């Protein structure tokens, strides 16, 4: 493929990848804030 | 051709890197934070429908009392851990049509309500509940009562142990009170400093105003809690014994001994377990409902105390 197309594809993948990673991190922080003590401790061995 | 192959390889490598990285985050951090308890337990901290009064399948203690109230019924509310107790009180003393539950909540006209500790203390001060069953109030809850010009009466009706919990696979079984305070004040940051594995300590807290958070602040004896929510390390938390053993009943959690004493019923009764607190029936001193003192006297009677003990707590006498 042309370099231009290749760069576009890589850019799109990078954007999607970064957005999904940030979203997952944010979701994890949200879950953590709302986690009950007992459920959180219990999940250590799940 | 070679160039195309290289380009495809690079694209695949970038995609794979993100997939592996995100899967790693999910497996190490996110999955731990997912609460797989039931919707009711998550929302209310207790399965309300498993401890309903006047329900033949209910898990509450059922005691047929000669003491009955038929009208001017005091509205009762309270903490999650005490819900089985005050539901059992209602079941013994109130008429069957006094309570109504819509599947998720008690309806506004029900004489039995459940709003948990924070809601219950507000309700009794505001006058929407006549008696609430809770552990000791927080400074903020007392300040709210004072701000509203309300004098509250606290009648101890039972005892309970304040416990510290870890995952069952944590090799630590016992801590001293000093070590627990050290964890929560930030002095100890790694389990290896207190006899455990070389891994960070994730010290967990509850919301301000909850019964167990208030109890924890009291236990800290003036020392500030200096821990933050984290997803790293092995966790330690706190609660009341019956809530852990009787309501949550999660086999992956274990209670720690404190100063070498395990929080079982015997050690709570003889007060060798170091943190035993009282549970209270709380009402407004200016409450004019004549049934309030009658009901509280009954809670302190042999029948009422039987319900307290059989529900998993220790009676006050």
Coordinates of C-alpha atoms in Angstrom, one line a residue:
Chain A
X1 CA 0.0 0.0 0.0
X2 CA 1.1 3.6 -0.4
X3 CA 2.9 5.3 2.5
X4 CA 0.1 7.8 2.9
X5 CA -2.5 5.1 3.3
X6 CA -0.2 3.1 5.7
X7 CA 0.3 6.2 7.8
X8 CA -3.4 6.9 8.0
X9 CA -4.2 3.3 9.0
X10 CA -1.5 3.4 11.7
X11 CA -2.8 6.7 13.0
X12 CA -6.4 5.4 13.2
X13 CA -5.2 2.3 15.0
X14 CA -3.2 4.3 17.4
X15 CA -6.1 6.6 18.2
X16 CA -8.5 3.7 18.7
X17 CA -5.9 1.9 20.9
X18 CA -5.2 5.0 23.0
X19 CA -8.9 5.8 23.4
X20 CA -9.8 2.2 24.4
X21 CA -6.9 2.1 26.9
X22 CA -7.9 5.4 28.5
X23 CA -11.5 4.3 28.6
X24 CA -10.6 1.0 30.3
X25 CA -8.4 2.8 32.8
X26 CA -11.3 5.2 33.5
X27 CA -13.8 2.4 33.9
X28 CA -11.4 0.7 36.3
X29 CA -11.1 3.8 38.4
X30 CA -14.9 4.2 38.4
X31 CA -15.4 0.6 39.5
X32 CA -12.7 1.0 42.2
X33 CA -14.3 4.1 43.6
X34 CA -17.7 2.3 43.9
X35 CA -16.4 -1.1 45.0
X36 CA -17.6 -2.5 48.3
X37 CA -14.9 -3.6 50.7
X38 CA -16.1 -7.2 50.9
X39 CA -16.5 -7.6 47.2
X40 CA -13.1 -6.1 46.5
X41 CA -11.3 -8.3 49.0
X42 CA -13.2 -11.4 47.9
X43 CA -12.1 -10.8 44.2
X44 CA -8.4 -11.1 45.1
X45 CA -8.8 -14.9 44.9
X46 CA -11.1 -15.0 41.9
Chain B
X1 CA 5.6 -7.2 -2.0
X2 CA 8.2 -7.1 0.8
X3 CA 7.1 -3.6 1.6
X4 CA 3.5 -4.6 1.9
X5 CA 4.4 -7.6 4.1
X6 CA 6.4 -5.3 6.4
X7 CA 3.5 -2.8 6.6
X8 CA 1.0 -5.5 7.5
X9 CA 3.4 -6.8 10.1
X10 CA 3.8 -3.4 11.7
X11 CA 0.0 -2.8 11.7
X12 CA -0.5 -6.3 13.3
X13 CA 2.2 -5.6 15.9
X14 CA 0.6 -2.3 16.9
X15 CA -2.9 -3.9 17.2
X16 CA -1.5 -6.9 19.2
X17 CA 0.4 -4.6 21.5
X18 CA -2.7 -2.7 22.4
X19 CA -4.8 -5.9 22.8
X20 CA -2.2 -7.5 25.1
X21 CA -1.7 -4.3 27.1
X22 CA -5.5 -3.8 27.6
X23 CA -6.0 -7.5 28.4
X24 CA -3.3 -7.1 31.0
X25 CA -4.9 -4.1 32.6
X26 CA -8.3 -5.9 32.6
X27 CA -6.9 -9.1 34.2
X28 CA -4.7 -7.4 36.8
X29 CA -6.8 -4.4 37.8
X30 CA -10.3 -4.2 36.3
X31 CA -11.5 -7.7 37.0
X32 CA -10.6 -7.2 40.7
X33 CA -12.9 -4.2 40.9
X34 CA -15.9 -5.9 39.4
X35 CA -18.5 -6.5 42.0
X36 CA -20.3 -9.8 41.3
X37 CA -22.5 -9.6 44.3
X38 CA -26.3 -9.5 43.6
X39 CA -27.8 -6.2 42.4
X40 CA -29.7 -5.9 45.8
X41 CA -26.5 -6.5 47.8
X42 CA -24.6 -3.9 45.7
X43 CA -27.3 -1.3 45.9
X44 CA -28.5 -1.8 49.5
X45 CA -25.6 -3.7 51.2
X46 CA -28.2 -6.3 52.2
X47 CA -30.6 -8.6 50.5
X48 CA -33.8 -6.9 51.7
X49 CA -36.1 -9.6 50.3
X50 CA -34.3 -12.4 52.2
X51 CA -35.1 -10.8 55.6
X52 CA -38.7 -9.6 55.1
X53 CA -41.1 -9.7 58.0
X54 CA -44.3 -11.8 57.6
X55 CA -42.7 -13.9 54.9
X56 CA -42.5 -17.7 55.5
X57 CA -39.3 -18.0 53.5
X58 CA -37.6 -15.2 55.4
X59 CA -34.3 -15.7 57.1
X60 CA -35.2 -13.6 60.1
X61 CA -35.6 -15.0 63.6
X62 CA -39.3 -15.7 64.2
X63 CA -40.5 -15.3 67.7
X64 CA -44.2 -15.2 68.7
X65 CA -44.6 -12.5 71.3
X66 CA -47.6 -11.6 73.4
X67 CA -46.5 -8.0 73.2
X68 CA -48.3 -6.6 70.2
X69 CA -48.7 -3.1 68.9
X70 CA -51.8 -2.5 66.7
X71 CA -51.8 1.3 66.1
X72 CA -49.5 4.3 66.3
X73 CA -46.8 2.0 65.1
X74 CA -43.3 3.6 65.5
X75 CA -41.6 3.7 62.1
X76 CA -38.4 1.7 62.3
X77 CA -35.2 2.1 60.1
X78 CA -31.6 1.3 60.5
X79 CA -28.2 0.0 59.4
X80 CA -27.7 -2.8 56.8
X81 CA -26.1 -5.1 59.3
X82 CA -29.0 -4.6 61.8
X83 CA -31.8 -5.0 59.2
X84 CA -32.4 -8.7 60.1
X85 CA -32.8 -7.6 63.7
X86 CA -35.3 -4.8 63.3
X87 CA -37.2 -6.8 60.7
X88 CA -37.5 -9.6 63.2
X89 CA -38.7 -7.1 65.8
X90 CA -41.4 -5.9 63.4
X91 CA -42.4 -9.5 62.6
X92 CA -42.9 -10.3 66.3
X93 CA -44.8 -7.2 67.4
X94 CA -46.5 -5.5 64.5
X95 CA -49.6 -6.5 62.5
X96 CA -49.0 -8.1 59.2
X97 CA -50.4 -5.3 57.1
X98 CA -48.1 -2.8 58.7
X99 CA -45.3 -3.3 56.1
X100 CA -45.2 -3.2 52.4
X101 CA -42.4 -4.0 50.1
X102 CA -42.5 -3.4 46.3
X103 CA -39.7 -5.8 45.4
X104 CA -36.9 -3.3 45.7
X105 CA -37.9 -0.9 48.5
X106 CA -40.3 -0.5 51.4
X107 CA -43.2 1.7 50.4
X108 CA -43.6 5.2 52.0
X109 CA -46.5 4.0 54.2
X110 CA -44.6 0.9 55.5
X111 CA -43.8 1.0 59.3
X112 CA -40.6 -0.8 58.4
X113 CA -38.1 1.2 56.4
X114 CA -34.5 0.7 55.3
X115 CA -32.2 3.5 54.3
X116 CA -28.9 2.3 55.9
X117 CA -27.0 4.2 58.6
X118 CA -26.6 7.5 56.9
X119 CA -30.3 7.6 55.8
X120 CA -31.5 6.3 59.1
X121 CA -29.8 8.9 61.2
X122 CA -31.1 11.6 59.0
X123 CA -34.6 10.1 59.1
X124 CA -34.7 10.0 62.9
X125 CA -33.6 13.6 63.2
X126 CA -36.1 14.7 60.5
X127 CA -38.8 12.8 62.2
X128 CA -39.6 10.4 59.3
X129 CA -38.5 7.4 61.4
X130 CA -39.3 7.0 65.1
X131 CA -36.6 4.5 66.1
X132 CA -33.5 3.6 64.2
X133 CA -31.1 0.7 65.0
X134 CA -27.5 1.7 64.3
X135 CA -24.0 1.7 65.6
X136 CA -22.6 5.0 67.1
X137 CA -23.2 8.1 65.1
X138 CA -20.5 10.1 63.3
X139 CA -19.5 13.6 64.2
X140 CA -21.4 14.9 61.2
X141 CA -24.6 13.0 62.2
X142 CA -24.4 14.4 65.7
X143 CA -23.8 17.9 64.2
X144 CA -26.8 17.5 62.0
X145 CA -29.0 16.7 65.0
X146 CA -27.6 19.7 66.8
X147 CA -28.2 21.9 63.8
X148 CA -31.9 20.8 63.7
X149 CA -32.2 21.3 67.5
X150 CA -32.9 17.6 68.0
X151 CA -31.9 15.7 71.1
X152 CA -31.4 12.0 70.5
X153 CA -31.6 9.2 73.0
X154 CA -29.3 6.3 72.5
X155 CA -30.4 3.0 74.2
X156 CA -27.9 0.1 73.9
X157 CA -29.7 -3.1 72.8
X158 CA -26.8 -5.3 72.0
X159 CA -23.0 -5.6 71.3
X160 CA -21.0 -6.3 68.2
X161 CA -17.4 -6.7 67.3
X162 CA -15.6 -4.4 64.8
X163 CA -13.5 -6.6 62.7
X164 CA -10.7 -6.4 60.1
X165 CA -10.9 -8.6 57.0
X166 CA -8.6 -9.8 54.3
X167 CA -8.8 -12.4 51.5
X168 CA -8.6 -16.0 52.8
X169 CA -5.4 -16.5 50.9
X170 CA -3.6 -13.7 52.7
X171 CA -1.1 -15.6 55.1
X172 CA -1.6 -13.0 57.8
X173 CA -4.1 -14.2 60.4
X174 CA -3.5 -11.8 63.3
X175 CA -2.5 -8.2 63.7
X176 CA -2.0 -6.0 66.7
X177 CA -4.1 -2.9 67.1
X178 CA -1.0 -0.8 66.7
X179 CA -0.3 -2.5 63.3
X180 CA -3.8 -1.8 62.1
X181 CA -3.5 1.8 63.1
X182 CA -0.1 1.9 61.4
X183 CA -1.6 0.5 58.2
X184 CA -4.3 3.1 58.1
X185 CA -2.1 6.0 59.1
X186 CA 0.3 5.1 56.3
X187 CA 3.2 3.9 58.6
X188 CA 3.1 0.4 57.2
X189 CA 2.8 0.2 53.4
X190 CA 3.9 -3.4 52.7
X191 CA 2.6 -6.6 54.2
X192 CA 6.2 -7.8 54.8
X193 CA 6.5 -5.1 57.5
X194 CA 3.8 -6.8 59.5
X195 CA 4.5 -10.5 59.0
X196 CA 3.1 -11.0 55.5
X197 CA 4.2 -11.3 51.9
X198 CA 6.3 -8.7 50.1
X199 CA 3.4 -6.9 48.5
X200 CA 1.8 -3.5 49.0
X201 CA -1.0 -3.1 51.4
X202 CA -4.3 -1.8 49.9
X203 CA -6.1 -0.3 52.9
X204 CA -9.8 0.1 52.1
X205 CA -12.3 2.5 53.7
X206 CA -16.0 3.1 53.6
X207 CA -18.0 6.2 52.9
X208 CA -18.1 8.9 55.5
X209 CA -21.1 8.6 57.8
X210 CA -21.4 4.9 57.4
X211 CA -21.5 2.9 60.7
X212 CA -18.2 1.1 60.0
X213 CA -16.3 4.2 58.9
X214 CA -17.4 6.0 62.1
X215 CA -16.2 3.0 64.1
X216 CA -12.9 3.0 62.3
X217 CA -12.3 6.7 63.0
X218 CA -13.0 6.0 66.6
X219 CA -10.5 3.1 66.6
X220 CA -7.8 5.3 65.1
X221 CA -7.9 7.3 68.4
X222 CA -7.2 10.7 66.9
X223 CA -4.6 9.4 64.3
X224 CA -5.5 10.5 60.8
X225 CA -6.3 8.0 58.2
X226 CA -3.8 8.6 55.4
X227 CA -4.5 5.9 52.8
X228 CA -5.8 6.4 49.3
X229 CA -7.8 4.1 47.1
X230 CA -5.5 1.9 45.1
X231 CA -5.7 -1.0 42.8
X232 CA -2.2 -2.3 43.8
X233 CA -1.4 -4.8 46.5
X234 CA -3.4 -7.1 48.8
X235 CA -6.3 -5.5 50.5
X236 CA -7.4 -5.1 54.1
X237 CA -10.8 -3.7 55.1
X238 CA -13.1 -3.5 58.1
X239 CA -16.7 -4.1 59.0
X240 CA -18.9 -5.5 61.7
X241 CA -18.7 -9.2 62.4
X242 CA -22.3 -10.2 61.7
X243 CA -22.3 -8.3 58.5
X244 CA -19.3 -10.3 57.2
X245 CA -20.3 -13.6 58.6
X246 CA -24.1 -13.5 58.5
X247 CA -25.1 -11.2 55.7
X248 CA -22.3 -11.3 53.1
X249 CA -21.2 -14.9 53.9
X250 CA -18.4 -14.8 51.3
X251 CA -16.0 -17.8 51.7
X252 CA -13.2 -15.8 50.1
X253 CA -13.0 -13.4 53.1
X254 CA -11.6 -14.1 56.6
X255 CA -11.6 -12.1 59.7
X256 CA -8.3 -11.4 61.5
X257 CA -7.6 -11.9 65.1
X258 CA -6.7 -8.7 66.9
X259 CA -4.0 -8.8 69.6
X260 CA -4.2 -12.6 69.3
X261 CA -8.0 -12.8 70.0
X262 CA -10.4 -14.0 67.3
X263 CA -13.8 -12.2 67.1
X264 CA -16.1 -15.1 67.9
X265 CA -19.2 -14.9 70.1
X266 CA -17.5 -16.0 73.2
X267 CA -14.7 -13.5 73.0
X268 CA -17.2 -10.8 72.2
X269 CA -19.3 -11.7 75.2
X270 CA -16.4 -11.8 77.6
X271 CA -14.9 -8.7 76.0
X272 CA -11.5 -10.2 75.4
X273 CA -11.8 -9.2 71.8
X274 CA -10.5 -5.6 71.9
X275 CA -13.1 -3.8 69.9
X276 CA -16.6 -4.5 71.0
X277 CA -19.1 -1.7 70.5
X278 CA -22.8 -1.3 71.3
X279 CA -25.6 -1.2 68.9
X280 CA -28.3 1.3 69.7
X281 CA -32.0 2.0 69.4
X282 CA -32.0 5.7 68.7
X283 CA -35.0 8.0 69.0
X284 CA -35.8 11.7 69.5
X285 CA -36.3 12.7 73.1
X286 CA -39.2 14.8 72.1
X287 CA -41.0 11.9 70.3
X288 CA -44.5 11.9 71.6
X289 CA -45.5 8.4 70.4
X290 CA -46.2 6.5 73.6
X291 CA -45.3 3.2 71.8
X292 CA -41.7 4.2 71.3
X293 CA -40.6 3.6 74.9
X294 CA -42.8 0.5 75.1
X295 CA -41.2 -1.0 72.1
X296 CA -37.7 -0.2 73.3
X297 CA -38.5 -1.7 76.7
X298 CA -39.6 -4.8 74.8
X299 CA -36.3 -4.8 72.8
X300 CA -34.5 -5.0 76.1
X301 CA -36.8 -7.7 77.5
X302 CA -36.0 -11.4 77.4
X303 CA -37.9 -11.8 74.1
X304 CA -36.2 -8.9 72.4
X305 CA -32.8 -10.0 73.5
X306 CA -33.5 -13.5 72.3
X307 CA -34.1 -12.0 68.9
X308 CA -30.8 -10.0 69.1
X309 CA -28.8 -13.1 70.1
X310 CA -30.4 -15.5 67.7
X311 CA -29.9 -13.0 64.9
X312 CA -26.2 -13.3 65.5
X313 CA -25.4 -10.4 67.9
X314 CA -24.6 -10.4 71.6
X315 CA -27.3 -9.2 74.0
X316 CA -26.7 -6.2 76.1
X317 CA -27.2 -8.0 79.4

